[in-house]
Amino acid sequence: MLAMAQLMVVLDATIVNIALPTAQADLGFSDASRQWVVTGYALAFGSLLLLGGRLSDFFGRKRMFLIGLIGFALASALGGAANGLEMLIVARALQGAFGAALAPAALSLLSTTFTQPAERGKAFGIFGAISGAGGGIGLLLGGVLTEYASWRWCLYVNLVIAALAVVGAMFKLKDEPVGAHGKIDVPGTIAAVIGLVGLVYGLGKAETDGWTAGWTLGPIAVGVVSLVAFVLIERRVDNPLLPLRVVLDRNRGGSYASIAIAGAGMFGLFLFLTYFLTAVLHFTPVKTGLAFLPMLGSVMLTATTAGSMLTPKIGPRPLVPLGALIAAGGMLFLTRLQLDSSYASGVLPGLIIVGLGLGLVFAPTQNAATSGVEHHDAGVASAMINTVQQIGGSIGTALLSSFAATAASDYLVGKEPTAQVVAQAQLASYHTVFWWSTGFFLLAAVVAAVLFRTGPLDVDPDAPPAMAH
């Protein structure tokens, strides 16, 4: 049920993208307003994750997990029943807020439930596979539901997933007694929320308004200043929202940095390869979703085998750089795509290679990010994983969209914009994105090799002695 909850949170970042054009036609809102259906979720989710993680440490992970599940389901029902843009945006923001409570609670429950290295490796292998593959599953599910049912079912489907997860959680999950805790770090919470909202909002505006626009630079500047203030506050308060000991550990710091950078590269794959499949190969939404299935299979393969079995024995340092290098190789293969390329020879090999690499990135990093952390910090340590992935994805989307637009316009300079020339310009934009994504994965490999410690991960410091061997 923990993996199901993670799937629900991850796939909702992409499943609505497929449904958006149909929802837009049904509800009658403009292209300019459309982005807020996606941004509303991202803003609430990204900005409230740290608070959600700390609340699960304070009030119990099972309790926050159930609150997050039920709230997410109700918000999804509201969105599915939306009769206008405003109602849909409110529902998406509520989904993001409850997702911010749900995601860190799920991961911290996984961390505190599976403490023996072998079991922990298997559990994080499955969880990492879901994290790496959830975006692709969202594309497939969104395509099927939009084409054969209704765009509204892209939201209603969460009711089914949440109901199964709630039943499983009630019977299977156990919570630890909640010890005495201090007050919520209100100044830190305010600074973190303002900082993350500013950063995510500004990066979202960069994609549509350009990097020099006031509504891009202003929020980004406010976000950066607020996050600097947040770090200064956390160094001084008695009960910090994010104890700096959590991020200053080399393995956890390496995990957060690797996930953020790899997340930026992964968005280049999902977003722009989707464009290629639909615009060049003329795939339907369902066929586009099915096209990603081989990648999901390769993610599952490495995450649940090498990622889960080797991490407890040798640690993340050899695995994560290797996985990032493999993913970079897959992205490099995709830079060879042409207008006459076929799916089987042009797209499929690259997808499989990237998937094999991502499985080796996500399973070990999520395991390392919560290994050796004291139980009263497990929630916020887990929240940081989702926070950095969200920020990395937002930065990646903004940067890659900007680079793609520049590449396309540069290609068109001095040329007559015939259909063939415009198609070549779009292809040039995809190539640019795939090259940059290759660079992101190479950077992730270097960062992981430098930051991670050599050797097996630390055992759970709060586990009984028999479980810590």
Coordinates of C-alpha atoms in Angstrom, one line a residue:
M1 CA 0.0 0.0 0.0
L2 CA 3.0 2.3 0.5
A3 CA 4.0 1.8 -3.2
M4 CA 0.4 2.4 -4.3
A5 CA 0.4 5.7 -2.4
Q6 CA 3.7 6.7 -4.0
L7 CA 2.3 5.7 -7.4
M8 CA -0.7 7.9 -6.9
V9 CA 1.4 10.9 -6.1
V10 CA 3.9 10.4 -8.9
L11 CA 1.5 9.6 -11.7
D12 CA -0.6 12.6 -10.9
A13 CA 2.2 14.8 -12.0
T14 CA 1.8 13.5 -15.6
I15 CA -1.6 11.8 -15.9
V16 CA -3.4 15.2 -16.0
N17 CA -1.1 16.4 -18.8
I18 CA -2.6 13.9 -21.2
A19 CA -6.1 14.9 -20.2
L20 CA -5.6 18.7 -20.3
P21 CA -6.5 19.3 -24.0
T22 CA -9.8 17.4 -23.6
A23 CA -10.5 19.1 -20.2
Q24 CA -9.8 22.4 -21.8
A25 CA -12.2 21.8 -24.6
D26 CA -14.9 20.6 -22.2
L27 CA -14.6 23.4 -19.7
G28 CA -13.7 26.1 -22.2
F29 CA -10.6 27.8 -20.7
S30 CA -7.7 29.4 -22.5
D31 CA -4.2 28.2 -23.3
A32 CA -2.8 30.8 -21.0
S33 CA -4.9 29.5 -18.1
R34 CA -4.1 25.8 -18.8
Q35 CA -0.7 25.8 -17.2
W36 CA -2.3 26.6 -13.8
V37 CA -3.9 23.2 -13.7
V38 CA -0.4 21.7 -13.6
T39 CA 1.3 24.6 -11.7
G40 CA -1.4 24.6 -8.9
Y41 CA -0.5 21.0 -8.0
A42 CA 3.3 21.7 -8.2
L43 CA 3.2 24.8 -6.1
A44 CA 1.2 23.2 -3.2
F45 CA 3.1 20.0 -3.3
G46 CA 6.6 21.4 -3.6
S47 CA 6.1 24.1 -1.0
L48 CA 4.4 22.1 1.7
L49 CA 6.5 18.9 1.6
L50 CA 8.9 19.8 4.4
L51 CA 6.0 20.8 6.7
G52 CA 4.2 17.5 5.8
G53 CA 7.3 15.6 6.6
R54 CA 7.7 17.3 10.0
L55 CA 4.1 16.8 10.9
S56 CA 4.4 13.0 10.3
D57 CA 7.4 13.0 12.7
F58 CA 5.3 14.9 15.3
F59 CA 1.9 13.4 15.0
G60 CA 2.5 9.9 13.7
R61 CA 3.3 8.6 10.2
K62 CA 0.4 6.2 9.9
R63 CA -2.0 9.0 10.9
M64 CA -0.5 11.5 8.4
F65 CA -0.5 8.7 5.7
L66 CA -4.2 8.1 6.2
I67 CA -5.0 11.8 6.3
G68 CA -3.0 12.3 3.1
L69 CA -4.6 9.4 1.3
I70 CA -8.2 10.4 2.2
G71 CA -7.6 14.1 1.5
F72 CA -6.0 13.3 -1.8
A73 CA -8.9 11.1 -2.8
L74 CA -11.5 13.8 -1.9
A75 CA -9.6 16.5 -3.7
S76 CA -9.4 14.2 -6.8
A77 CA -13.2 13.7 -6.6
L78 CA -13.6 17.5 -6.5
G79 CA -11.4 17.8 -9.6
G80 CA -13.3 15.1 -11.4
A81 CA -16.6 16.9 -10.8
A82 CA -15.2 20.3 -11.7
N83 CA -17.6 22.5 -13.7
G84 CA -15.1 25.2 -14.5
L85 CA -11.4 26.2 -14.4
E86 CA -11.4 27.7 -10.9
M87 CA -12.8 24.5 -9.3
L88 CA -10.3 22.4 -11.2
I89 CA -7.3 24.5 -10.0
V90 CA -8.5 24.5 -6.4
A91 CA -8.8 20.7 -6.6
R92 CA -5.3 20.4 -8.0
A93 CA -3.9 22.6 -5.3
L94 CA -5.7 20.5 -2.6
Q95 CA -4.3 17.4 -4.2
G96 CA -0.8 18.9 -4.0
A97 CA -1.3 19.9 -0.3
F98 CA -2.5 16.4 0.7
G99 CA 0.2 14.8 -1.4
A100 CA 2.7 16.8 0.6
A101 CA 1.4 15.1 3.7
L102 CA 1.2 11.7 2.0
A103 CA 4.5 11.3 0.2
P104 CA 6.9 11.8 3.1
A105 CA 4.7 9.7 5.5
A106 CA 4.8 6.8 3.0
L107 CA 8.6 6.9 2.5
S108 CA 9.3 7.3 6.2
L109 CA 7.0 4.4 7.0
L110 CA 8.9 2.4 4.5
S111 CA 12.2 3.4 6.2
T112 CA 11.1 2.6 9.7
T113 CA 9.2 -0.6 8.8
F114 CA 12.0 -2.3 6.9
T115 CA 15.2 -2.0 9.0
Q116 CA 17.0 -5.2 8.0
P117 CA 19.4 -4.5 5.1
A118 CA 18.1 -7.3 2.8
E119 CA 14.4 -6.5 3.4
R120 CA 15.1 -2.8 3.1
G121 CA 16.9 -3.3 -0.2
K122 CA 13.9 -5.1 -1.7
A123 CA 11.4 -2.6 -0.3
F124 CA 13.3 0.4 -1.7
G125 CA 13.9 -1.4 -5.0
I126 CA 10.1 -1.6 -5.5
F127 CA 9.6 1.9 -4.2
G128 CA 12.4 3.3 -6.4
A129 CA 11.0 1.5 -9.4
I130 CA 7.6 3.2 -8.8
S131 CA 9.2 6.6 -8.4
G132 CA 11.2 6.2 -11.7
A133 CA 8.3 4.7 -13.7
G134 CA 5.4 6.6 -12.2
G135 CA 5.6 9.4 -14.8
G136 CA 5.4 6.9 -17.7
I137 CA 2.6 5.0 -16.0
G138 CA 0.7 8.3 -15.7
L139 CA 1.1 9.0 -19.5
L140 CA -0.2 5.5 -20.3
L141 CA -3.1 5.6 -17.8
G142 CA -4.0 9.1 -18.8
G143 CA -4.1 8.2 -22.5
V144 CA -6.3 5.1 -21.9
L145 CA -8.7 6.9 -19.6
T146 CA -9.0 10.0 -21.8
E147 CA -9.5 8.1 -25.0
Y148 CA -11.9 5.4 -23.7
A149 CA -13.6 6.9 -20.7
S150 CA -13.3 10.7 -19.9
W151 CA -10.7 13.1 -18.8
R152 CA -12.5 13.2 -15.4
W153 CA -11.5 9.6 -14.8
C154 CA -7.8 10.7 -14.8
L155 CA -8.8 12.2 -11.4
Y156 CA -11.5 9.7 -10.3
V157 CA -9.0 6.8 -10.6
N158 CA -7.3 8.1 -7.5
L159 CA -10.4 7.1 -5.5
V160 CA -9.9 3.5 -6.4
I161 CA -6.1 3.6 -5.6
A162 CA -6.7 5.4 -2.3
A163 CA -9.5 3.1 -1.2
L164 CA -7.2 0.0 -1.6
A165 CA -4.3 1.8 0.1
V166 CA -6.5 2.9 3.1
V167 CA -7.7 -0.7 3.6
G168 CA -4.2 -2.0 3.5
A169 CA -2.8 0.6 5.8
M170 CA -5.5 0.1 8.4
F171 CA -4.7 -3.6 8.7
K172 CA -1.0 -3.8 7.8
L173 CA 0.7 -0.7 9.0
K174 CA 1.8 -0.1 12.6
D175 CA 2.9 3.3 13.9
E176 CA 5.5 4.0 16.5
P177 CA 4.4 5.8 19.7
V178 CA 4.8 9.6 19.2
G179 CA 7.3 11.0 21.7
A180 CA 7.3 14.5 23.1
H181 CA 8.1 17.1 20.5
G182 CA 8.7 20.8 20.4
K183 CA 6.7 23.5 18.7
I184 CA 6.3 23.7 15.0
D185 CA 9.0 26.0 13.5
V186 CA 6.7 28.7 12.3
P187 CA 9.4 31.2 11.0
G188 CA 11.2 28.3 9.2
T189 CA 7.9 27.0 7.7
I190 CA 7.0 30.5 6.4
A191 CA 10.4 31.0 4.9
A192 CA 10.4 27.5 3.3
V193 CA 6.9 27.9 1.8
I194 CA 7.7 31.4 0.4
G195 CA 11.0 30.2 -0.9
L196 CA 9.7 27.1 -2.6
V197 CA 6.6 28.8 -4.0
G198 CA 8.7 31.6 -5.4
L199 CA 11.2 29.3 -7.0
V200 CA 8.6 26.9 -8.5
Y201 CA 6.3 29.8 -9.7
G202 CA 9.2 31.8 -11.2
L203 CA 10.6 28.7 -13.0
G204 CA 7.1 28.0 -14.3
K205 CA 6.8 31.6 -15.7
A206 CA 10.2 31.2 -17.3
E207 CA 8.7 28.5 -19.5
T208 CA 5.9 30.8 -20.8
D209 CA 7.2 34.4 -20.3
G210 CA 11.0 34.0 -20.8
W211 CA 13.9 34.3 -18.4
T212 CA 14.1 38.1 -18.5
A213 CA 10.4 38.8 -17.6
G214 CA 9.7 40.5 -14.3
W215 CA 7.2 37.7 -13.3
T216 CA 10.1 35.2 -13.8
L217 CA 13.0 37.0 -12.1
G218 CA 11.0 38.6 -9.3
P219 CA 9.6 35.3 -7.8
I220 CA 12.9 33.5 -8.4
A221 CA 14.8 36.2 -6.5
V222 CA 12.3 36.2 -3.6
G223 CA 12.5 32.4 -3.6
V224 CA 16.3 32.3 -3.4
V225 CA 16.4 35.0 -0.6
S226 CA 13.7 33.2 1.4
L227 CA 15.6 29.9 1.1
V228 CA 18.8 31.5 2.3
A229 CA 16.8 33.0 5.2
F230 CA 15.4 29.5 5.9
V231 CA 18.9 28.0 6.3
L232 CA 19.9 30.8 8.7
I233 CA 16.7 30.3 10.7
E234 CA 17.2 26.5 10.9
R235 CA 20.7 27.1 12.3
R236 CA 19.3 29.0 15.2
V237 CA 15.9 27.7 16.3
D238 CA 15.4 25.0 18.9
N239 CA 13.1 22.8 16.9
P240 CA 14.0 23.3 13.2
L241 CA 11.6 22.3 10.4
L242 CA 14.6 20.8 8.7
P243 CA 17.5 19.9 11.0
L244 CA 20.6 20.6 9.1
R245 CA 22.1 17.3 10.3
V246 CA 19.7 15.6 7.9
V247 CA 21.1 17.2 4.8
L248 CA 24.8 17.5 5.8
D249 CA 25.3 13.8 6.0
R250 CA 27.3 12.8 2.9
N251 CA 25.1 9.9 1.9
R252 CA 21.9 11.9 2.3
G253 CA 23.3 15.0 0.7
G254 CA 24.5 12.8 -2.2
S255 CA 21.1 11.3 -2.5
Y256 CA 19.3 14.7 -2.6
A257 CA 21.7 16.1 -5.1
S258 CA 21.6 13.1 -7.4
I259 CA 17.8 12.9 -7.4
A260 CA 17.4 16.6 -8.1
I261 CA 19.8 16.5 -11.1
A262 CA 18.5 13.2 -12.5
G263 CA 15.0 14.5 -12.1
A264 CA 15.8 17.5 -14.3
G265 CA 17.2 15.1 -17.0
M266 CA 14.2 12.7 -16.6
F267 CA 11.8 15.5 -17.5
G268 CA 13.6 16.0 -20.8
L269 CA 12.8 12.4 -21.6
F270 CA 9.1 12.3 -20.6
L271 CA 8.1 15.7 -21.9
F272 CA 10.0 16.1 -25.2
L273 CA 10.0 12.5 -26.2
T274 CA 6.2 12.7 -25.8
Y275 CA 6.2 15.6 -28.2
F276 CA 8.3 13.6 -30.7
L277 CA 6.0 10.6 -30.5
T278 CA 2.9 12.7 -31.1
A279 CA 4.1 15.3 -33.5
V280 CA 6.6 13.3 -35.6
L281 CA 5.4 9.7 -35.3
H282 CA 1.7 10.7 -35.0
F283 CA 1.0 8.4 -32.0
T284 CA -2.4 8.6 -30.3
P285 CA -2.4 9.3 -26.5
V286 CA -2.8 5.5 -25.8
K287 CA -0.1 4.5 -28.2
T288 CA 2.2 7.2 -26.7
G289 CA 1.6 5.8 -23.2
L290 CA 2.3 2.2 -24.5
A291 CA 5.5 3.4 -26.1
F292 CA 6.9 4.1 -22.6
L293 CA 6.1 0.6 -21.2
P294 CA 9.5 -0.9 -22.2
M295 CA 11.3 1.8 -20.3
L296 CA 9.1 1.1 -17.2
G297 CA 10.0 -2.6 -17.5
S298 CA 13.7 -1.8 -17.6
V299 CA 13.4 0.5 -14.6
M300 CA 11.6 -2.2 -12.6
L301 CA 14.2 -4.8 -13.7
T302 CA 17.3 -2.9 -12.4
A303 CA 15.6 -1.3 -9.4
T304 CA 14.3 -4.6 -8.0
T305 CA 17.4 -6.7 -8.9
A306 CA 20.7 -4.9 -8.8
G307 CA 19.4 -1.8 -7.1
S308 CA 17.8 -3.7 -4.3
M309 CA 20.2 -6.6 -3.8
L310 CA 23.5 -4.8 -4.2
T311 CA 22.8 -1.6 -2.3
P312 CA 22.8 -3.3 1.2
K313 CA 26.1 -5.0 0.3
I314 CA 28.2 -2.3 -1.5
G315 CA 26.3 0.9 -0.9
P316 CA 25.1 3.5 -3.4
R317 CA 28.5 4.9 -4.5
P318 CA 29.2 2.4 -7.3
L319 CA 25.6 2.0 -8.4
V320 CA 24.2 5.5 -8.7
P321 CA 27.1 6.9 -10.9
L322 CA 26.8 3.7 -13.1
G323 CA 23.1 4.2 -13.4
A324 CA 23.4 7.9 -14.3
L325 CA 26.1 7.0 -16.9
I326 CA 23.8 4.4 -18.5
A327 CA 20.9 6.8 -18.5
A328 CA 23.2 9.4 -20.2
G329 CA 24.0 6.8 -22.8
G330 CA 20.3 6.3 -23.5
M331 CA 19.7 10.0 -23.9
L332 CA 22.7 10.2 -26.2
F333 CA 21.2 7.5 -28.4
L334 CA 18.0 9.6 -28.7
T335 CA 20.0 12.5 -30.1
R336 CA 20.2 10.4 -33.3
L337 CA 16.4 10.6 -33.9
Q338 CA 15.4 11.9 -37.4
L339 CA 12.0 12.7 -39.0
D340 CA 12.0 9.4 -40.7
S341 CA 13.1 7.4 -37.6
S342 CA 10.9 4.5 -36.5
Y343 CA 9.9 3.7 -33.0
A344 CA 11.5 0.2 -33.0
S345 CA 15.0 1.3 -34.2
G346 CA 15.1 5.0 -33.2
V347 CA 13.1 5.3 -29.9
L348 CA 12.9 1.9 -28.2
P349 CA 16.6 1.2 -27.6
G350 CA 17.2 4.6 -26.0
L351 CA 14.1 4.2 -23.8
I352 CA 15.3 0.8 -22.6
I353 CA 18.8 2.0 -21.9
V354 CA 17.6 5.1 -19.9
G355 CA 15.2 2.9 -17.9
L356 CA 18.0 0.5 -17.0
G357 CA 20.0 3.5 -15.7
L358 CA 17.1 5.1 -13.8
G359 CA 16.5 1.9 -11.9
L360 CA 20.0 2.0 -10.5
V361 CA 19.6 5.7 -9.6
F362 CA 16.3 5.8 -7.8
A363 CA 16.4 2.6 -5.7
P364 CA 19.8 3.2 -4.0
T365 CA 19.3 7.0 -3.6
Q366 CA 16.0 6.7 -1.8
N367 CA 17.4 4.0 0.4
A368 CA 20.5 6.1 1.2
A369 CA 18.4 9.2 1.9
T370 CA 16.7 7.6 4.8
S371 CA 19.4 5.2 6.1
G372 CA 21.0 6.0 9.4
V373 CA 18.5 8.8 10.2
E374 CA 17.0 8.8 13.6
H375 CA 13.3 8.0 13.6
H376 CA 12.2 11.4 14.8
D377 CA 13.8 12.9 11.6
A378 CA 12.6 10.2 9.2
G379 CA 9.6 12.2 8.0
V380 CA 11.5 15.3 7.1
A381 CA 14.4 13.3 5.6
S382 CA 11.8 11.6 3.4
A383 CA 10.1 14.9 2.5
M384 CA 13.4 16.2 1.2
I385 CA 13.5 13.5 -1.5
N386 CA 10.2 14.6 -2.9
T387 CA 11.2 18.3 -2.5
V388 CA 14.4 18.1 -4.4
Q389 CA 12.8 15.9 -7.1
Q390 CA 10.0 18.5 -7.5
I391 CA 12.5 21.4 -7.6
G392 CA 14.8 19.5 -10.0
G393 CA 11.9 18.8 -12.3
S394 CA 10.7 22.4 -12.2
I395 CA 14.2 23.7 -13.0
G396 CA 14.6 21.0 -15.7
T397 CA 11.3 21.8 -17.3
A398 CA 11.9 25.5 -17.4
L399 CA 15.5 25.3 -18.7
L400 CA 14.8 22.6 -21.3
S401 CA 11.7 24.3 -22.6
S402 CA 13.7 27.6 -22.9
F403 CA 16.6 25.8 -24.7
A404 CA 14.1 24.0 -27.0
A405 CA 12.4 27.2 -28.0
T406 CA 15.7 28.9 -28.7
A407 CA 17.0 26.0 -30.8
A408 CA 13.8 26.0 -32.9
S409 CA 13.9 29.7 -33.5
D410 CA 17.6 29.7 -34.3
Y411 CA 17.0 26.9 -36.9
L412 CA 14.3 29.0 -38.6
V413 CA 16.5 32.1 -39.0
G414 CA 16.9 33.0 -42.7
K415 CA 14.8 30.0 -43.9
E416 CA 11.4 30.0 -45.5
P417 CA 9.0 28.4 -42.9
T418 CA 7.7 25.5 -45.0
A419 CA 6.2 22.5 -43.3
Q420 CA 9.4 20.5 -43.7
V421 CA 11.6 23.3 -42.3
V422 CA 9.3 23.8 -39.3
A423 CA 9.4 20.0 -38.7
Q424 CA 13.2 20.1 -38.8
A425 CA 13.2 23.1 -36.4
Q426 CA 11.1 21.1 -33.9
L427 CA 13.5 18.1 -34.4
A428 CA 16.4 20.5 -33.6
S429 CA 14.7 21.5 -30.4
Y430 CA 14.3 17.9 -29.4
H431 CA 18.0 17.1 -30.1
T432 CA 19.0 20.1 -28.0
V433 CA 16.9 18.9 -25.0
F434 CA 18.3 15.4 -25.3
W435 CA 21.8 16.7 -25.3
W436 CA 21.2 18.8 -22.2
S437 CA 19.5 15.8 -20.5
T438 CA 22.6 13.8 -21.3
G439 CA 24.6 16.5 -19.6
F440 CA 22.3 16.4 -16.5
F441 CA 22.8 12.7 -16.1
L442 CA 26.6 13.0 -16.5
L443 CA 26.6 15.7 -13.9
A444 CA 24.5 13.4 -11.6
A445 CA 27.1 10.7 -12.1
V446 CA 30.0 13.0 -11.1
V447 CA 28.1 14.4 -8.1
A448 CA 27.2 10.9 -6.8
A449 CA 30.7 9.6 -7.2
V450 CA 32.1 12.5 -5.2
L451 CA 29.5 12.8 -2.5
F452 CA 28.5 9.2 -1.6
R453 CA 30.6 7.4 1.0
T454 CA 32.2 4.1 0.0
G455 CA 30.7 1.0 1.6
P456 CA 27.4 -0.3 2.8
L457 CA 24.7 2.1 4.2
D458 CA 24.4 2.9 7.9
V459 CA 22.0 0.7 9.8
D460 CA 18.8 2.1 11.4
P461 CA 20.1 3.8 14.6
D462 CA 16.7 3.2 16.3
A463 CA 16.3 -0.5 15.3
P464 CA 16.5 -3.2 18.0
P465 CA 20.0 -4.8 18.1
A466 CA 18.8 -8.0 16.4
M467 CA 17.5 -6.0 13.5
A468 CA 20.6 -4.0 13.0
H469 CA 22.9 -6.8 11.9

